[in-house]
Amino acid sequence: MTDWNAMSDADFRKEVRQFFEAEYPEELRHLPHRPKFAEIEHWHRKLHAKGWVAPAWPAEYGGMGLNAAKLLIFYEEQQRWGVNRGRDMGVQMVGPLIIKFGTQEQKDYWLPRILSCEDIWCQGYSEPGAGSDLANLRTRAEIDGDDFVINGQKIWTTMAHDATHIFMLVRTDPDAPKKQQGISFLLAPMEQPGVDVRTITTLSGETEFCEVFFDNARTPSENLVGELNKGWTMAKALLSFERIFIGSPSLAQNALGQLESFARGRGAFDDPVFRDRFAQAALDVEDHAALYARFADQLKRGETLGADVSMLKIWVTECFQRITELMIEAAGPDGGTIGPLQVGNVSVDVLASFYKARPTTIYGGSNEIQRNILSKAVLGLPG
């Protein structure tokens, strides 16, 4: 097995870049939608054969065992080349939690199936009335013999209609004195009576989000990960590392590149007002990239990220929205056109980009919640 961490950062970046550029299908680059597994299965098989499905997992569990510095490089190259994340909820979310909190039996059973995508996962966290304030969740799980019986509803469940299993936070002790207590982390099969999945059509016409209803659905008690009523602690375990990736500068950088190509083709740079606004957006993107680099250096030094990492998500998503608004303006009367607009050799779907930017300030913890975190935990302001 290759010791990737023994390589220099430059050599590792070169190897990852060469593999992506040589092997990733051109037709899948920078997909504007989240694909079903069948659409990207051949790419997943390539990654699985190479042992690159789970770059952050320890090698003993089938991962690449990358340290923080190498992991950032891997994801940066993935984003640079437009490599789709695929169906990675199992690898990114539930797998690491099973590795950290699961029993040996759970590791032996679930981890190989996650790597092979024999099981495809979705995340059951958000509910009506429990989104950014997730501790308000009301979906119940009650013990009945050797099973948990689940009743309730999840919403904004990404690609639930293409998943075989769901990992979810459920309330197992409704009488707990604090709302963060009495929550457990369960794994459950989707293909069973009592589970009803309904897709949600977004403004862009995509159906990647779903509602999931549970009516006496069941899962074996052995599918409890970690301790009963301790799920909230587990759910927070990955947050700081997740937030540096959700705050990656690539989101705004890619949009800025699209805007520049499209605006030049449209002659928008002849307008001095547009040039000024573009320059401001470009400076915002550069400032965010510098901030991201600071947090990335902390990870490379093995330091734990603090609450101030929330700045990344706020900055990049709001910058992304401003760029897509500027793109709509640059399109003029064509800004409301559905589908790609052709300018020379450049094809840009400005309306799809605009729609894609709208929810970014909401998912992953709304920007309002992130500002509250910064005000309390970083600035020490009263709640």
mmCIF file of C-alpha atoms in Angstrom:
data_model
loop_
_atom_site.group_PDB
_atom_site.id
_atom_site.type_symbol
_atom_site.label_atom_id
_atom_site.label_comp_id
_atom_site.label_asym_id
_atom_site.label_seq_id
_atom_site.Cartn_x
_atom_site.Cartn_y
_atom_site.Cartn_z
ATOM 1 C CA MET A 1 0.000 0.000 0.000
ATOM 2 C CA THR A 2 1.223 3.497 -0.836
ATOM 3 C CA ASP A 3 2.075 5.813 2.046
ATOM 4 C CA TRP A 4 0.586 8.948 0.544
ATOM 5 C CA ASN A 5 1.536 11.070 3.531
ATOM 6 C CA ALA A 6 5.231 10.337 2.949
ATOM 7 C CA MET A 7 5.055 12.064 -0.446
ATOM 8 C CA SER A 8 5.725 15.767 -0.788
ATOM 9 C CA ASP A 9 2.611 17.904 -1.201
ATOM 10 C CA ALA A 10 3.716 18.827 -4.721
ATOM 11 C CA ASP A 11 4.222 15.201 -5.789
ATOM 12 C CA PHE A 12 0.929 14.132 -4.279
ATOM 13 C CA ARG A 13 -0.939 16.968 -5.980
ATOM 14 C CA LYS A 14 0.677 16.021 -9.297
ATOM 15 C CA GLU A 15 -0.387 12.369 -8.988
ATOM 16 C CA VAL A 16 -3.962 13.214 -8.020
ATOM 17 C CA ARG A 17 -4.245 15.809 -10.792
ATOM 18 C CA GLN A 18 -2.916 13.435 -13.424
ATOM 19 C CA PHE A 19 -5.345 10.701 -12.411
ATOM 20 C CA PHE A 20 -8.390 12.962 -12.465
ATOM 21 C CA GLU A 21 -7.446 14.570 -15.777
ATOM 22 C CA ALA A 22 -6.749 11.205 -17.416
ATOM 23 C CA GLU A 23 -9.579 9.118 -16.001
ATOM 24 C CA TYR A 24 -12.544 11.306 -15.093
ATOM 25 C CA PRO A 25 -15.152 11.303 -17.900
ATOM 26 C CA GLU A 26 -15.325 14.635 -19.699
ATOM 27 C CA GLU A 27 -19.139 14.522 -19.878
ATOM 28 C CA LEU A 28 -19.350 14.416 -16.081
ATOM 29 C CA ARG A 29 -17.187 17.488 -15.422
ATOM 30 C CA HIS A 30 -18.883 20.340 -13.541
ATOM 31 C CA LEU A 31 -22.304 18.688 -13.613
ATOM 32 C CA PRO A 32 -25.040 21.241 -12.833
ATOM 33 C CA HIS A 33 -27.049 18.599 -10.966
ATOM 34 C CA ARG A 34 -26.415 15.880 -8.423
ATOM 35 C CA PRO A 35 -26.450 12.603 -10.373
ATOM 36 C CA LYS A 36 -28.048 9.314 -9.438
ATOM 37 C CA PHE A 37 -25.640 6.498 -8.711
ATOM 38 C CA ALA A 38 -26.346 4.763 -12.029
ATOM 39 C CA GLU A 39 -25.052 7.843 -13.866
ATOM 40 C CA ILE A 40 -21.650 7.783 -12.153
ATOM 41 C CA GLU A 41 -21.341 4.109 -11.231
ATOM 42 C CA HIS A 42 -18.515 3.513 -13.736
ATOM 43 C CA TRP A 43 -16.474 6.344 -12.171
ATOM 44 C CA HIS A 44 -17.095 4.984 -8.678
ATOM 45 C CA ARG A 45 -15.845 1.559 -9.804
ATOM 46 C CA LYS A 46 -12.601 3.174 -11.009
ATOM 47 C CA LEU A 47 -12.084 4.905 -7.670
ATOM 48 C CA HIS A 48 -12.910 1.717 -5.777
ATOM 49 C CA ALA A 49 -10.435 -0.327 -7.819
ATOM 50 C CA LYS A 50 -7.723 2.264 -7.130
ATOM 51 C CA GLY A 51 -8.562 2.458 -3.414
ATOM 52 C CA TRP A 52 -9.465 6.156 -3.619
ATOM 53 C CA VAL A 53 -13.138 6.074 -2.579
ATOM 54 C CA ALA A 54 -12.458 7.150 1.005
ATOM 55 C CA PRO A 55 -9.414 9.448 1.136
ATOM 56 C CA ALA A 56 -9.944 10.401 4.784
ATOM 57 C CA TRP A 57 -10.532 6.912 6.176
ATOM 58 C CA PRO A 58 -7.687 5.054 7.898
ATOM 59 C CA ALA A 59 -5.968 2.549 5.635
ATOM 60 C CA GLU A 60 -6.985 -0.323 7.927
ATOM 61 C CA TYR A 61 -10.618 0.300 6.956
ATOM 62 C CA GLY A 62 -9.966 0.573 3.218
ATOM 63 C CA GLY A 63 -9.224 4.289 3.001
ATOM 64 C CA MET A 64 -6.226 6.250 1.781
ATOM 65 C CA GLY A 65 -5.345 7.379 5.306
ATOM 66 C CA LEU A 66 -4.606 10.939 4.222
ATOM 67 C CA ASN A 67 -3.571 13.511 6.790
ATOM 68 C CA ALA A 68 -5.278 16.911 6.790
ATOM 69 C CA ALA A 69 -2.797 18.509 4.371
ATOM 70 C CA LYS A 70 -3.080 15.746 1.779
ATOM 71 C CA LEU A 71 -6.850 15.564 2.184
ATOM 72 C CA LEU A 72 -7.184 19.263 1.372
ATOM 73 C CA ILE A 73 -5.079 18.767 -1.743
ATOM 74 C CA PHE A 74 -7.232 15.801 -2.822
ATOM 75 C CA TYR A 75 -10.458 17.781 -2.510
ATOM 76 C CA GLU A 76 -8.978 20.907 -4.068
ATOM 77 C CA GLU A 77 -7.940 18.916 -7.147
ATOM 78 C CA GLN A 78 -11.331 17.229 -7.233
ATOM 79 C CA GLN A 79 -13.073 20.592 -7.248
ATOM 80 C CA ARG A 80 -10.619 22.167 -9.707
ATOM 81 C CA TRP A 81 -11.296 19.497 -12.347
ATOM 82 C CA GLY A 82 -15.042 19.461 -11.738
ATOM 83 C CA VAL A 83 -15.103 15.917 -10.344
ATOM 84 C CA ASN A 84 -18.567 15.185 -9.006
ATOM 85 C CA ARG A 85 -18.829 14.183 -5.358
ATOM 86 C CA GLY A 86 -21.039 11.271 -6.299
ATOM 87 C CA ARG A 87 -23.088 9.466 -3.677
ATOM 88 C CA ASP A 88 -20.672 10.219 -0.845
ATOM 89 C CA MET A 89 -22.907 10.507 2.214
ATOM 90 C CA GLY A 90 -21.736 7.056 3.266
ATOM 91 C CA VAL A 91 -18.057 7.899 2.877
ATOM 92 C CA GLN A 92 -18.165 11.466 4.194
ATOM 93 C CA MET A 93 -20.699 11.222 7.006
ATOM 94 C CA VAL A 94 -21.838 7.847 8.298
ATOM 95 C CA GLY A 95 -18.606 5.930 7.650
ATOM 96 C CA PRO A 96 -16.407 8.149 9.861
ATOM 97 C CA LEU A 97 -19.007 8.005 12.634
ATOM 98 C CA ILE A 98 -19.114 4.202 12.487
ATOM 99 C CA ILE A 99 -15.298 4.148 12.574
ATOM 100 C CA LYS A 100 -15.248 6.416 15.625
ATOM 101 C CA PHE A 101 -18.308 5.231 17.568
ATOM 102 C CA GLY A 102 -19.415 1.902 16.069
ATOM 103 C CA THR A 103 -18.919 -1.614 17.392
ATOM 104 C CA GLN A 104 -16.483 -3.974 15.701
ATOM 105 C CA GLU A 105 -19.434 -5.866 14.231
ATOM 106 C CA GLN A 106 -20.829 -2.642 12.738
ATOM 107 C CA LYS A 107 -17.446 -1.775 11.236
ATOM 108 C CA ASP A 108 -17.002 -5.230 9.738
ATOM 109 C CA TYR A 109 -20.477 -5.218 8.194
ATOM 110 C CA TRP A 110 -21.116 -1.635 7.071
ATOM 111 C CA LEU A 111 -17.742 -0.198 6.038
ATOM 112 C CA PRO A 112 -17.012 -2.536 3.080
ATOM 113 C CA ARG A 113 -20.570 -2.009 1.821
ATOM 114 C CA ILE A 114 -20.116 1.773 1.983
ATOM 115 C CA LEU A 115 -16.871 1.605 -0.008
ATOM 116 C CA SER A 116 -18.404 -0.578 -2.706
ATOM 117 C CA CYS A 117 -21.648 1.439 -2.756
ATOM 118 C CA GLU A 118 -23.560 -1.792 -2.217
ATOM 119 C CA ASP A 119 -25.412 0.422 0.249
ATOM 120 C CA ILE A 120 -26.175 3.995 -0.827
ATOM 121 C CA TRP A 121 -26.875 6.418 2.000
ATOM 122 C CA CYS A 122 -28.871 9.551 2.629
ATOM 123 C CA GLN A 123 -28.862 11.789 5.692
ATOM 124 C CA GLY A 124 -31.950 12.125 7.863
ATOM 125 C CA TYR A 125 -31.308 15.231 9.959
ATOM 126 C CA SER A 126 -33.530 18.193 9.029
ATOM 127 C CA GLU A 127 -37.243 18.213 9.772
ATOM 128 C CA PRO A 128 -40.039 20.753 9.405
ATOM 129 C CA GLY A 129 -39.302 23.059 12.339
ATOM 130 C CA ALA A 130 -35.841 21.571 12.902
ATOM 131 C CA GLY A 131 -33.399 22.769 10.268
ATOM 132 C CA SER A 132 -30.637 25.054 11.481
ATOM 133 C CA ASP A 133 -31.953 24.479 15.018
ATOM 134 C CA LEU A 134 -31.632 20.736 14.608
ATOM 135 C CA ALA A 135 -32.095 19.949 18.298
ATOM 136 C CA ASN A 136 -35.816 20.671 17.847
ATOM 137 C CA LEU A 137 -36.242 17.400 15.929
ATOM 138 C CA ARG A 138 -39.363 15.367 16.755
ATOM 139 C CA THR A 139 -39.017 12.106 14.820
ATOM 140 C CA ARG A 140 -39.412 9.370 17.438
ATOM 141 C CA ALA A 141 -37.833 5.935 17.777
ATOM 142 C CA GLU A 142 -39.221 3.583 20.410
ATOM 143 C CA ILE A 143 -37.840 0.191 21.368
ATOM 144 C CA ASP A 144 -40.119 -2.730 20.525
ATOM 145 C CA GLY A 145 -38.458 -6.072 21.224
ATOM 146 C CA ASP A 146 -35.300 -6.269 19.125
ATOM 147 C CA ASP A 147 -36.238 -3.296 16.948
ATOM 148 C CA PHE A 148 -36.659 0.447 17.029
ATOM 149 C CA VAL A 149 -40.000 1.631 15.642
ATOM 150 C CA ILE A 150 -39.672 4.990 13.874
ATOM 151 C CA ASN A 151 -42.390 7.606 13.347
ATOM 152 C CA GLY A 152 -41.988 11.123 12.002
ATOM 153 C CA GLN A 153 -40.792 13.121 9.014
ATOM 154 C CA LYS A 154 -37.482 14.280 7.556
ATOM 155 C CA ILE A 155 -37.169 16.967 4.898
ATOM 156 C CA TRP A 156 -34.528 18.283 2.464
ATOM 157 C CA THR A 157 -33.110 14.753 2.459
ATOM 158 C CA THR A 158 -30.688 14.816 -0.453
ATOM 159 C CA MET A 159 -31.171 11.991 -2.983
ATOM 160 C CA ALA A 160 -33.326 9.907 -0.660
ATOM 161 C CA HIS A 161 -35.090 8.498 -3.730
ATOM 162 C CA ASP A 162 -31.762 6.991 -4.843
ATOM 163 C CA ALA A 163 -30.729 5.611 -1.443
ATOM 164 C CA THR A 164 -30.949 2.147 0.048
ATOM 165 C CA HIS A 165 -30.315 3.287 3.642
ATOM 166 C CA ILE A 166 -30.640 6.360 5.825
ATOM 167 C CA PHE A 167 -28.609 7.453 8.839
ATOM 168 C CA MET A 168 -30.710 9.616 11.073
ATOM 169 C CA LEU A 169 -31.058 11.484 14.306
ATOM 170 C CA VAL A 170 -34.163 10.474 16.239
ATOM 171 C CA ARG A 171 -35.612 11.325 19.616
ATOM 172 C CA THR A 172 -35.424 8.308 21.913
ATOM 173 C CA ASP A 173 -36.103 10.103 25.218
ATOM 174 C CA PRO A 174 -38.792 12.776 24.825
ATOM 175 C CA ASP A 175 -38.616 13.542 28.556
ATOM 176 C CA ALA A 176 -34.947 14.528 28.577
ATOM 177 C CA PRO A 177 -34.478 17.891 30.384
ATOM 178 C CA LYS A 178 -32.587 19.529 27.492
ATOM 179 C CA LYS A 179 -33.541 19.276 23.817
ATOM 180 C CA GLN A 180 -29.987 18.244 22.843
ATOM 181 C CA GLN A 181 -30.346 15.238 25.136
ATOM 182 C CA GLY A 182 -32.421 12.173 24.405
ATOM 183 C CA ILE A 183 -31.348 12.022 20.724
ATOM 184 C CA SER A 184 -29.870 8.855 19.182
ATOM 185 C CA PHE A 185 -28.108 7.982 15.934
ATOM 186 C CA LEU A 186 -29.753 5.173 13.952
ATOM 187 C CA LEU A 187 -29.177 3.368 10.670
ATOM 188 C CA ALA A 188 -32.292 2.183 8.835
ATOM 189 C CA PRO A 189 -33.191 0.544 5.516
ATOM 190 C CA MET A 190 -35.224 2.654 3.106
ATOM 191 C CA GLU A 191 -36.801 -0.216 1.193
ATOM 192 C CA GLN A 192 -39.450 -1.331 3.683
ATOM 193 C CA PRO A 193 -43.122 -0.759 4.488
ATOM 194 C CA GLY A 194 -43.594 2.426 6.474
ATOM 195 C CA VAL A 195 -41.032 4.524 4.572
ATOM 196 C CA ASP A 196 -42.522 6.935 2.024
ATOM 197 C CA VAL A 197 -40.188 9.099 -0.085
ATOM 198 C CA ARG A 198 -41.550 12.116 -1.979
ATOM 199 C CA THR A 199 -39.306 14.218 -4.197
ATOM 200 C CA ILE A 200 -39.251 18.020 -4.000
ATOM 201 C CA THR A 201 -38.897 19.852 -7.312
ATOM 202 C CA THR A 202 -36.633 22.884 -7.014
ATOM 203 C CA LEU A 203 -36.892 26.150 -8.971
ATOM 204 C CA SER A 204 -34.330 24.801 -11.439
ATOM 205 C CA GLY A 205 -36.503 21.752 -12.091
ATOM 206 C CA GLU A 206 -34.222 19.285 -10.278
ATOM 207 C CA THR A 207 -35.505 16.669 -7.814
ATOM 208 C CA GLU A 208 -32.466 16.013 -5.644
ATOM 209 C CA PHE A 209 -34.255 16.899 -2.386
ATOM 210 C CA CYS A 210 -36.920 14.747 -0.764
ATOM 211 C CA GLU A 211 -39.356 14.436 2.085
ATOM 212 C CA VAL A 212 -39.220 11.125 3.942
ATOM 213 C CA PHE A 213 -42.157 9.958 6.061
ATOM 214 C CA PHE A 214 -41.849 7.182 8.639
ATOM 215 C CA ASP A 215 -44.977 5.331 9.739
ATOM 216 C CA ASN A 216 -44.014 2.512 12.103
ATOM 217 C CA ALA A 217 -40.862 1.820 10.101
ATOM 218 C CA ARG A 218 -38.466 -0.558 11.803
ATOM 219 C CA THR A 219 -34.740 -1.047 12.180
ATOM 220 C CA PRO A 220 -32.907 -3.621 14.339
ATOM 221 C CA SER A 221 -31.637 -2.323 17.665
ATOM 222 C CA GLU A 222 -28.146 -3.392 16.573
ATOM 223 C CA ASN A 223 -28.291 -0.462 14.123
ATOM 224 C CA LEU A 224 -27.937 2.017 16.981
ATOM 225 C CA VAL A 225 -24.507 3.635 16.578
ATOM 226 C CA GLY A 226 -22.920 4.813 19.806
ATOM 227 C CA GLU A 227 -24.794 5.114 23.060
ATOM 228 C CA LEU A 228 -28.549 5.487 23.395
ATOM 229 C CA ASN A 229 -29.524 9.163 23.806
ATOM 230 C CA LYS A 230 -25.980 10.359 22.943
ATOM 231 C CA GLY A 231 -26.505 11.026 19.238
ATOM 232 C CA TRP A 232 -26.191 14.793 19.486
ATOM 233 C CA THR A 233 -22.548 14.556 20.545
ATOM 234 C CA MET A 234 -21.864 12.285 17.579
ATOM 235 C CA ALA A 235 -23.613 14.552 15.088
ATOM 236 C CA LYS A 236 -21.344 17.441 16.114
ATOM 237 C CA ALA A 237 -18.176 15.358 15.810
ATOM 238 C CA LEU A 238 -17.610 16.171 12.122
ATOM 239 C CA LEU A 239 -18.906 19.741 12.015
ATOM 240 C CA SER A 240 -15.679 21.740 12.107
ATOM 241 C CA PHE A 241 -14.071 19.620 9.392
ATOM 242 C CA GLU A 242 -17.256 19.724 7.308
ATOM 243 C CA ARG A 243 -17.416 23.511 7.515
ATOM 244 C CA ILE A 244 -14.013 24.075 5.994
ATOM 245 C CA PHE A 245 -15.104 22.068 2.952
ATOM 246 C CA ILE A 246 -18.530 23.690 2.704
ATOM 247 C CA GLY A 247 -16.617 26.992 2.815
ATOM 248 C CA SER A 248 -14.214 26.043 0.019
ATOM 249 C CA PRO A 249 -13.363 28.957 -2.306
ATOM 250 C CA SER A 250 -14.003 26.807 -5.397
ATOM 251 C CA LEU A 251 -17.730 27.594 -5.266
ATOM 252 C CA ALA A 252 -17.141 31.306 -5.853
ATOM 253 C CA GLN A 253 -14.007 30.851 -7.977
ATOM 254 C CA ASN A 254 -15.800 28.677 -10.520
ATOM 255 C CA ALA A 255 -18.720 31.111 -10.685
ATOM 256 C CA LEU A 256 -16.338 34.059 -11.148
ATOM 257 C CA GLY A 257 -14.612 32.244 -14.012
ATOM 258 C CA GLN A 258 -17.967 31.600 -15.671
ATOM 259 C CA LEU A 259 -18.961 35.235 -15.190
ATOM 260 C CA GLU A 260 -15.740 36.534 -16.733
ATOM 261 C CA SER A 261 -16.019 34.293 -19.823
ATOM 262 C CA PHE A 262 -19.673 35.094 -20.304
ATOM 263 C CA ALA A 263 -19.273 38.844 -19.711
ATOM 264 C CA ARG A 264 -16.378 39.144 -22.164
ATOM 265 C CA GLY A 265 -18.439 37.404 -24.830
ATOM 266 C CA ARG A 266 -21.298 39.782 -24.166
ATOM 267 C CA GLY A 267 -19.121 42.885 -24.171
ATOM 268 C CA ALA A 268 -20.083 43.718 -20.582
ATOM 269 C CA PHE A 269 -16.545 44.873 -19.761
ATOM 270 C CA ASP A 270 -17.084 47.878 -22.008
ATOM 271 C CA ASP A 271 -19.253 49.241 -19.189
ATOM 272 C CA PRO A 272 -17.086 50.889 -16.481
ATOM 273 C CA VAL A 273 -19.737 50.235 -13.823
ATOM 274 C CA PHE A 274 -19.688 46.524 -14.624
ATOM 275 C CA ARG A 275 -15.876 46.511 -14.504
ATOM 276 C CA ASP A 276 -15.950 48.051 -11.037
ATOM 277 C CA ARG A 277 -18.489 45.505 -9.774
ATOM 278 C CA PHE A 278 -16.555 42.619 -11.303
ATOM 279 C CA ALA A 279 -13.338 43.871 -9.682
ATOM 280 C CA GLN A 280 -15.073 44.006 -6.303
ATOM 281 C CA ALA A 281 -16.333 40.445 -6.710
ATOM 282 C CA ALA A 282 -12.857 39.270 -7.745
ATOM 283 C CA LEU A 283 -11.302 40.909 -4.676
ATOM 284 C CA ASP A 284 -13.916 39.270 -2.442
ATOM 285 C CA VAL A 285 -13.033 35.881 -3.925
ATOM 286 C CA GLU A 286 -9.311 36.482 -3.376
ATOM 287 C CA ASP A 287 -9.863 37.638 0.213
ATOM 288 C CA HIS A 288 -11.926 34.534 0.925
ATOM 289 C CA ALA A 289 -9.246 32.271 -0.581
ATOM 290 C CA ALA A 290 -6.663 33.850 1.749
ATOM 291 C CA LEU A 291 -8.932 33.236 4.742
ATOM 292 C CA TYR A 292 -9.509 29.638 3.645
ATOM 293 C CA ALA A 293 -5.742 29.138 3.386
ATOM 294 C CA ARG A 294 -5.361 30.283 6.996
ATOM 295 C CA PHE A 295 -7.789 27.666 8.265
ATOM 296 C CA ALA A 296 -6.256 25.036 5.978
ATOM 297 C CA ASP A 297 -2.857 25.750 7.550
ATOM 298 C CA GLN A 298 -4.387 25.140 10.981
ATOM 299 C CA LEU A 299 -5.544 21.704 9.870
ATOM 300 C CA LYS A 300 -2.148 20.954 8.362
ATOM 301 C CA ARG A 301 -0.559 21.716 11.727
ATOM 302 C CA GLY A 302 -2.962 19.267 13.374
ATOM 303 C CA GLU A 303 -4.892 21.993 15.191
ATOM 304 C CA THR A 304 -8.610 21.800 15.919
ATOM 305 C CA LEU A 305 -10.693 24.386 14.106
ATOM 306 C CA GLY A 306 -12.638 26.793 16.287
ATOM 307 C CA ALA A 307 -16.020 28.418 15.872
ATOM 308 C CA ASP A 308 -14.465 31.131 13.700
ATOM 309 C CA VAL A 309 -14.393 28.644 10.788
ATOM 310 C CA SER A 310 -18.044 29.633 10.296
ATOM 311 C CA MET A 311 -16.725 32.771 8.572
ATOM 312 C CA LEU A 312 -15.808 30.674 5.539
ATOM 313 C CA LYS A 313 -19.320 29.460 4.876
ATOM 314 C CA ILE A 314 -20.852 32.911 5.318
ATOM 315 C CA TRP A 315 -18.341 34.628 3.061
ATOM 316 C CA VAL A 316 -18.231 32.168 0.174
ATOM 317 C CA THR A 317 -21.989 31.614 -0.105
ATOM 318 C CA GLU A 318 -22.855 35.309 -0.052
ATOM 319 C CA CYS A 319 -20.056 36.052 -2.521
ATOM 320 C CA PHE A 320 -21.378 33.249 -4.756
ATOM 321 C CA GLN A 321 -24.842 34.787 -4.687
ATOM 322 C CA ARG A 322 -23.536 38.240 -5.640
ATOM 323 C CA ILE A 323 -21.597 36.779 -8.572
ATOM 324 C CA THR A 324 -24.647 34.943 -9.939
ATOM 325 C CA GLU A 325 -26.730 38.112 -9.601
ATOM 326 C CA LEU A 326 -24.100 39.974 -11.605
ATOM 327 C CA MET A 327 -24.213 37.192 -14.212
ATOM 328 C CA ILE A 328 -27.984 37.642 -14.591
ATOM 329 C CA GLU A 329 -27.441 41.363 -15.133
ATOM 330 C CA ALA A 330 -24.699 40.736 -17.694
ATOM 331 C CA ALA A 331 -27.129 38.531 -19.639
ATOM 332 C CA GLY A 332 -29.543 41.457 -19.972
ATOM 333 C CA PRO A 333 -32.946 40.443 -21.377
ATOM 334 C CA ASP A 334 -31.708 36.830 -21.704
ATOM 335 C CA GLY A 335 -31.121 36.577 -17.950
ATOM 336 C CA GLY A 336 -34.396 34.774 -17.404
ATOM 337 C CA THR A 337 -33.831 32.224 -20.162
ATOM 338 C CA ILE A 338 -34.110 28.594 -19.115
ATOM 339 C CA GLY A 339 -31.142 26.549 -20.296
ATOM 340 C CA PRO A 340 -27.607 27.397 -21.447
ATOM 341 C CA LEU A 341 -26.794 30.637 -23.248
ATOM 342 C CA GLN A 342 -24.139 30.366 -25.942
ATOM 343 C CA VAL A 343 -21.514 33.096 -26.281
ATOM 344 C CA GLY A 344 -18.875 32.089 -28.809
ATOM 345 C CA ASN A 345 -17.435 28.794 -27.583
ATOM 346 C CA VAL A 346 -18.730 29.372 -24.054
ATOM 347 C CA SER A 347 -22.020 27.908 -22.849
ATOM 348 C CA VAL A 348 -23.322 29.174 -19.491
ATOM 349 C CA ASP A 349 -26.632 28.414 -17.817
ATOM 350 C CA VAL A 350 -26.915 31.697 -15.921
ATOM 351 C CA LEU A 351 -30.360 30.997 -14.512
ATOM 352 C CA ALA A 352 -29.339 27.581 -13.166
ATOM 353 C CA SER A 353 -26.315 29.175 -11.452
ATOM 354 C CA PHE A 354 -28.574 31.815 -9.923
ATOM 355 C CA TYR A 355 -30.963 29.159 -8.607
ATOM 356 C CA LYS A 356 -28.084 27.033 -7.318
ATOM 357 C CA ALA A 357 -26.781 29.972 -5.291
ATOM 358 C CA ARG A 358 -30.071 30.696 -3.490
ATOM 359 C CA PRO A 359 -30.057 27.850 -0.922
ATOM 360 C CA THR A 360 -26.327 27.970 -0.184
ATOM 361 C CA THR A 361 -26.826 30.509 2.608
ATOM 362 C CA ILE A 362 -29.350 28.141 4.212
ATOM 363 C CA TYR A 363 -27.943 24.616 4.034
ATOM 364 C CA GLY A 364 -25.176 23.434 6.326
ATOM 365 C CA GLY A 365 -26.455 25.768 9.041
ATOM 366 C CA SER A 366 -28.013 29.017 7.862
ATOM 367 C CA ASN A 367 -25.809 32.094 7.690
ATOM 368 C CA GLU A 368 -27.954 33.723 10.375
ATOM 369 C CA ILE A 369 -27.117 30.838 12.716
ATOM 370 C CA GLN A 370 -23.441 31.040 11.733
ATOM 371 C CA ARG A 371 -23.408 34.754 12.581
ATOM 372 C CA ASN A 372 -24.903 33.970 15.978
ATOM 373 C CA ILE A 373 -22.144 31.410 16.552
ATOM 374 C CA LEU A 374 -19.492 33.987 15.670
ATOM 375 C CA SER A 375 -21.040 36.663 17.871
ATOM 376 C CA LYS A 376 -21.200 34.403 20.926
ATOM 377 C CA ALA A 377 -18.221 32.062 20.599
ATOM 378 C CA VAL A 378 -15.720 34.398 18.879
ATOM 379 C CA LEU A 379 -16.701 37.948 19.846
ATOM 380 C CA GLY A 380 -18.139 37.069 23.246
ATOM 381 C CA LEU A 381 -21.331 39.057 22.703
ATOM 382 C CA PRO A 382 -24.385 38.226 24.810
ATOM 383 C CA GLY A 383 -26.969 35.858 23.290
#
